[in-house]
XYZ file of C-alpha atoms in Angstrom:
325
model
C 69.031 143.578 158.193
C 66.395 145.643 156.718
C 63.159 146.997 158.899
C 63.828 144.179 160.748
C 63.977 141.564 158.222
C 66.807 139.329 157.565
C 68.366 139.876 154.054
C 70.922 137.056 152.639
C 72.333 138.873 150.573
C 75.642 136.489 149.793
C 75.499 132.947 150.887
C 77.907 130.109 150.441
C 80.136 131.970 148.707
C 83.036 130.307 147.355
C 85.814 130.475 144.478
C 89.790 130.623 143.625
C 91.527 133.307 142.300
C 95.440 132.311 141.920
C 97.769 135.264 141.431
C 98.059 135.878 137.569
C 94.757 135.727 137.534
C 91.361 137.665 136.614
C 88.070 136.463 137.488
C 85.236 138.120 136.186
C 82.094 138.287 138.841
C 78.773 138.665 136.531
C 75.032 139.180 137.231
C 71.964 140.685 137.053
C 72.302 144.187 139.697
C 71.121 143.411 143.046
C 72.416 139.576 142.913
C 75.056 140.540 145.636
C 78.083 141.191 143.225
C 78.989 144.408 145.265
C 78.458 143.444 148.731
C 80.956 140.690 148.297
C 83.656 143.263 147.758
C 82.650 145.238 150.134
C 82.346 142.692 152.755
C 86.101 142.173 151.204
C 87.167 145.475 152.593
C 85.091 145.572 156.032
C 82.993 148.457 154.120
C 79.489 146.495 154.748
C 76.918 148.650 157.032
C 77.232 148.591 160.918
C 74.473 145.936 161.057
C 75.710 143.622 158.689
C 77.198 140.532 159.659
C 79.918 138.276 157.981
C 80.956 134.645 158.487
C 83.470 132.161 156.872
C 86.955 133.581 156.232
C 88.883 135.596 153.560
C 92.611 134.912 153.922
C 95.594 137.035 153.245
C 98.236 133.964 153.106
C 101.965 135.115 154.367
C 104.506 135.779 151.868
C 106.055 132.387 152.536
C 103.244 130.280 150.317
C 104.463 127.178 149.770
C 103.935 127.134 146.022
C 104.253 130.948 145.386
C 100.680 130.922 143.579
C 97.780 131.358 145.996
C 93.945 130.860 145.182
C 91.213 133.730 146.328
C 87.916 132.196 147.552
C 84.895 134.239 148.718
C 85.730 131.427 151.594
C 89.209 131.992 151.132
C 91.369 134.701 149.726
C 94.630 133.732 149.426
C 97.301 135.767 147.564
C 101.302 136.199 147.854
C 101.611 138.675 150.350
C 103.378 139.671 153.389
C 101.429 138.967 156.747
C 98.678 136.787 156.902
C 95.563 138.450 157.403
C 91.326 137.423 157.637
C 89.490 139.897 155.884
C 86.340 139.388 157.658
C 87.538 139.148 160.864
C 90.691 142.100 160.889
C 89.916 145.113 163.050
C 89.276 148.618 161.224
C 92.903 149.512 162.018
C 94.324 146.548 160.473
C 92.144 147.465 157.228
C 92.977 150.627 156.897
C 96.182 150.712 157.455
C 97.839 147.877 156.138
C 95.193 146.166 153.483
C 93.022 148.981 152.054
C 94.984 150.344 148.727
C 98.286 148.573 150.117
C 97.382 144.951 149.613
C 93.288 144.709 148.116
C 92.967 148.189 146.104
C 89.464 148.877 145.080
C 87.925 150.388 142.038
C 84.534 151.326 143.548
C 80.829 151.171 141.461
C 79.831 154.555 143.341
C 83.234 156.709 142.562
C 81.851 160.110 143.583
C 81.437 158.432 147.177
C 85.033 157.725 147.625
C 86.528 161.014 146.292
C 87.307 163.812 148.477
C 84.716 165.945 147.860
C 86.721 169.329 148.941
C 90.393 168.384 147.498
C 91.472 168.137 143.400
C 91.887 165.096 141.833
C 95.561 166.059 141.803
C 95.971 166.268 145.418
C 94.374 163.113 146.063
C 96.567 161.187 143.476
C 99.986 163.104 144.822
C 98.611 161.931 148.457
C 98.205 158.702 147.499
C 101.434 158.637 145.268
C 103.107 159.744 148.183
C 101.462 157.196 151.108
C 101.032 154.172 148.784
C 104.803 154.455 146.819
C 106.696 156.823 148.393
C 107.111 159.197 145.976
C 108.931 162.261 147.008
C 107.722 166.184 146.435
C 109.971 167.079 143.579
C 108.341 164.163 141.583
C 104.621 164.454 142.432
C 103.356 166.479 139.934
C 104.962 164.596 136.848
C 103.859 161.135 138.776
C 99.924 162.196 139.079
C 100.231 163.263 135.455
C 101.394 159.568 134.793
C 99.225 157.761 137.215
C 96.442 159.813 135.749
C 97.219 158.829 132.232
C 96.854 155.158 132.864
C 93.719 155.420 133.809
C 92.820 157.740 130.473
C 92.396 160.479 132.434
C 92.858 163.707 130.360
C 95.659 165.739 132.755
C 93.291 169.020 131.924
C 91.524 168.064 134.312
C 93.521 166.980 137.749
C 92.711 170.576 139.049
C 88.900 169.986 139.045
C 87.292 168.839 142.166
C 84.961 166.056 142.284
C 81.391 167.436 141.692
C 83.154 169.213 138.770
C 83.719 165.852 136.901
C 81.483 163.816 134.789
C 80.803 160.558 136.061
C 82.958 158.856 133.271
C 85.325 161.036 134.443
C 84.861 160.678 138.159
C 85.425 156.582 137.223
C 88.609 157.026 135.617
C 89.795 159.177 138.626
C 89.157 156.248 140.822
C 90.565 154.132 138.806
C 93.849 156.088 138.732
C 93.555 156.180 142.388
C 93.040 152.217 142.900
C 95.876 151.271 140.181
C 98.233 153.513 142.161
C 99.367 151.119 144.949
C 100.190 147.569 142.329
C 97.925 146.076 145.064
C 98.659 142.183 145.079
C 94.765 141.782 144.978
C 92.505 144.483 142.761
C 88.741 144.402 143.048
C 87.359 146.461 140.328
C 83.304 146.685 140.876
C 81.352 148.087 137.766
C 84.409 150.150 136.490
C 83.506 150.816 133.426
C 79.990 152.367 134.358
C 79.491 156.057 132.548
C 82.426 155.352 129.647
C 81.935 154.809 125.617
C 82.819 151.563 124.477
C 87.059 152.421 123.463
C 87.118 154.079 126.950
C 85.480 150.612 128.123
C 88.167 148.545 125.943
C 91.281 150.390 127.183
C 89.964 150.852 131.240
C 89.777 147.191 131.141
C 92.854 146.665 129.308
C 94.751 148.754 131.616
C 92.857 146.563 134.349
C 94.264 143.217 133.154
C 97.701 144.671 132.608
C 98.018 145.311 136.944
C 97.853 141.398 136.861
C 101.354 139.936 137.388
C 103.040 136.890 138.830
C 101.782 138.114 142.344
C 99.134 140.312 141.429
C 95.136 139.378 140.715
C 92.315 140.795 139.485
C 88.553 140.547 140.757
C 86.821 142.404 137.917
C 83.194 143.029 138.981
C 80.343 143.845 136.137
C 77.137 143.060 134.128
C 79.113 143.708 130.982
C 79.500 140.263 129.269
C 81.600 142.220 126.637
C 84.412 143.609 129.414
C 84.592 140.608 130.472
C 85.037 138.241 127.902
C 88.120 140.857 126.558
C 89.935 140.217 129.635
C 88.880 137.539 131.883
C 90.825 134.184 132.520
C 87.504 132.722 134.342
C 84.049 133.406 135.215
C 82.145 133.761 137.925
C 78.085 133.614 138.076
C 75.935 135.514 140.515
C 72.158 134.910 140.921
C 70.426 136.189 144.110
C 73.271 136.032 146.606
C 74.600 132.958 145.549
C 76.945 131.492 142.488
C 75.792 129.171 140.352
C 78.407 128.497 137.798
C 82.196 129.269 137.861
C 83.904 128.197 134.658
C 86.684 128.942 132.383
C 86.193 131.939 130.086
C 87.088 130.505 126.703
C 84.337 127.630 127.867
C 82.457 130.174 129.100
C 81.947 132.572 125.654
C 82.592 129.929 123.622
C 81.949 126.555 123.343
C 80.569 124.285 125.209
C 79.337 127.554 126.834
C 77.623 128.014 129.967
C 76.247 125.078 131.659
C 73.464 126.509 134.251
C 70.241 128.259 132.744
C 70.666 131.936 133.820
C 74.040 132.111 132.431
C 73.193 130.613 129.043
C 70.277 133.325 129.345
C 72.812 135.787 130.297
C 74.730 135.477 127.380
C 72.259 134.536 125.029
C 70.577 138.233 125.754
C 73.455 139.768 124.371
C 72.773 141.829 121.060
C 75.220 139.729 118.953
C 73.618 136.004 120.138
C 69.821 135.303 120.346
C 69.345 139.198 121.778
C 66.456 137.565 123.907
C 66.026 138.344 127.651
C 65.756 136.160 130.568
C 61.821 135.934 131.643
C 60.936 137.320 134.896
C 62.518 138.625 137.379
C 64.953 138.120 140.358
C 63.319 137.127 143.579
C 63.836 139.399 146.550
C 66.677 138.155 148.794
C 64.432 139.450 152.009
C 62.216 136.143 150.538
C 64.228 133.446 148.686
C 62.327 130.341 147.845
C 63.747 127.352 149.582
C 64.937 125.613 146.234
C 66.831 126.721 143.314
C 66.360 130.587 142.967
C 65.887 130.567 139.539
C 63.351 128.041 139.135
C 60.498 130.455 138.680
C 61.843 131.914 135.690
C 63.543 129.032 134.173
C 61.652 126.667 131.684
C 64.064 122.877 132.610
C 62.622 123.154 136.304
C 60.852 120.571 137.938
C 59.925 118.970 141.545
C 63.910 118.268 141.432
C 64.269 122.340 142.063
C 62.396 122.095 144.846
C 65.784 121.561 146.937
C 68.719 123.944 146.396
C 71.128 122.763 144.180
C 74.666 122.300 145.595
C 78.134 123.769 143.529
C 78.946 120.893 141.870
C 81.594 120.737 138.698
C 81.138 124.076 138.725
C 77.886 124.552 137.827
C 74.693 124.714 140.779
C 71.478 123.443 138.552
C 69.733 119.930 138.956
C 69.542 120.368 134.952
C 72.669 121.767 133.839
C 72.445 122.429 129.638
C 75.572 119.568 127.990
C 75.291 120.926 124.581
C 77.737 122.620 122.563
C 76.292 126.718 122.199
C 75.734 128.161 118.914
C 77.367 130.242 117.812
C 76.971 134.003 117.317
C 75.210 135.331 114.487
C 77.423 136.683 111.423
C-alpha cells in the first residue's frame, strides 16, 4: 500500500529453481525483482501482504533435486518450511543465513553500522559454522578473500567503506553459511567489470548438488557468464523464463521486452526499449508492455497468460542475429 493506494508490485509469480542450479532474475529497476526476495525472507514492510506459498521441502525429497518457484521454493533441506507464511522466529532463526542467505542490493543497510567488518564475519563464522576462537581471525581473513575483499580493510567500520567495498563485505557475509538456497540481488552494483567477473564467479561456485543460486540483476553481461536459466521481469510480473544458452543465443528471447532487453546492449543493436514502464499503482488491464511495444494489437487488450515460457500474444519465432564483430 502506498497513500492508500494498492500497489501490485509482484503478481502471479511463478518459476523452478532445482538445486545445481542458477537462475538469473532480469529487468528494468522497479519491475519487482527485489521485492520478490524480500518477500522471500519475510523482509517486506509491515503493510505488505503476501499470498501463494514458498516451500522449504524436508530433507527426505523423493528425487533429491527440488525445484524453487516464486509459488514454490523447494530445495534439499532439513525441515519443511513456507516462506511466506513462517513466523519471524522461524526466519530468523532457522532460515535467514542458515538455509536462504542473502546478498542484499542496499549493503550499507544490513551492516552493523557500529561493529568492523571483522567482527561481523568472526560472528557470523562463529553462529553460521561453528568456528571456534583460536581460528576466527585466519577464517574472516579467508571468508573475506572469497568475496575479493582486500583483508586491509576488515578493521574499518561500515561508513568507512566504499560502496564496492561495502558489496563485497556482504557478500563475504552471505557466502559464509553454504546456504542450500542463495539470493544474490544486484551484487555486483558499485564494482569494475573483473571485480564483476570474479563476484559472480565466486557466486556460481556456492552452487552444488544441494545448493542454488537466485542471482538478481539488470546486468545482461553477469548473467549470461553464469546463469543456467533466465528469468524475465516486467512490471511485477514475468514474462519469459527460458534457458540461458536460448536465451543469449539463438533462437533468443521470444517476448518483446526481452529481445529489447538484450538488443540494448552495447555489443547487439545498442538501441533502447521506447517508453517507459507503467506505474504498478496503475497497470493497464492487458499486456503491460503493450504501450511501448510495436507487435501489439486489440489481442493485448487481455493479459497474456505464461505459456511455453514466454507471456506475449505475439511472441518473436525467429532465430536472433547475431552480435556485431
Amino acid at each position: 500500500m502506498r497513500g492508500g493506494t494498492h500497489v501490485s508490485a509482484v503478481t502471479d509469480a511463478t518459476f523452478d529453481l532445482a538445486a545445481g542450479e542458477c537462475l538469473a532474475l532480469v529487468g528494468e529497476s522497479g519491475c519487482g525483482k527485489s521485492v520478490l526476495a524480500s518477500a522471500l525472507l519475510g523482509l517486506l514492510p509491515e503493510n505488505a501482504e503476501t499470498a501463494g506459498s514458498a516451500v522449504l521441502p524436508a530433507a527426505d525429497t523423493a528425487d533429491g533435486v527440488a525445484p524453487f518457484t516464486a509459488d514454490r521454493v523447494d530445495l534439499l533441506t532439513a525441515d519443511r518450511v513456507d516462506l511466506l507464511t513462517a513466523d519471524e522466529r522461524t526466519l530468523a532463526r532457522t532460515v535467514r543465513g542458515r538455509r536462504v542467505g542473502l546478498v542484499p542490493q542496499s549493503p550499507a543497510a544490513h551492516l552493523t553500522p557500529v561493529r568492523t567488518v571483522r567482527s561481523q564475519l568472526e560472528e557470523t563464522l562463529r553462529e553460521l559454522a561453528g568456528v571456534r576462537r583460536p581460528h576466527l581471525r585466519a577464517a574472516a581473513e579467508a571468508a573475506a578473500e572469497r568475496a575479493a575483499f582486500p583483508a586491509g580493510h576488515l578493521d574499518r567500520y561500515p561508513h568507512e567503506l566504499s560502496g564496492g567495498l561495502a558489496q563485497r563485505a556482504a557478500t563475504a557475509l552471505a557466502l559464509i553459511g553454504d546456504a542450500p538456497l542463495l539470493l544474490a540481488d544486484e551484487p555486483t552494483t558499485g564494482l569494475d567489470r573483473d571485480l564483476v567477473d570474479r563476484t559472480v564467479d565466486e557466486l556460481r561456485r556456492h552452487v552444488g548438488d544441494d545448493r542454488a543460486l537466485l542471482l538478481i540483476t539488470h546486468d545482461l553481461a553477469a548473467a549470461e557468464r553464469i546463469a543456467d536459466r533466465v528469468a524475465v521481469m516486467y512490471a511485477g510480473r514475468i514474462v519469459e523464463l527460458t534457458d540461458a544458452a536460448a536465451f543469449f543465443g539463438a533462437p533468443g528471447p521470444r517476448h518483446p521486452y526481452a529481445r529489447g532487453l538484450l538488443n540494448a546492449l552495447p555489443e547487439r543493436e545498442f538501441t533502447s526499449v521506447p517508453g517507459m514502464p507503467p506505474e504498478l499503482s496503475a497497470l493497464p488491464e492487458g499486456c503491460a508492455f503493450a504501450a511501448r511495444c510495436d507487435r501489439a494489437d486489440e489481442a493485448c487488450r487481455a493479459l497474456p497468460a505464461l505459456t511455453g515460457g514466454t507471456a506475449c500474444h505475439h511472441p518473436h519465432a525467429d532465430v536472433l542475429e547475431a552480435p556485431r564483430a
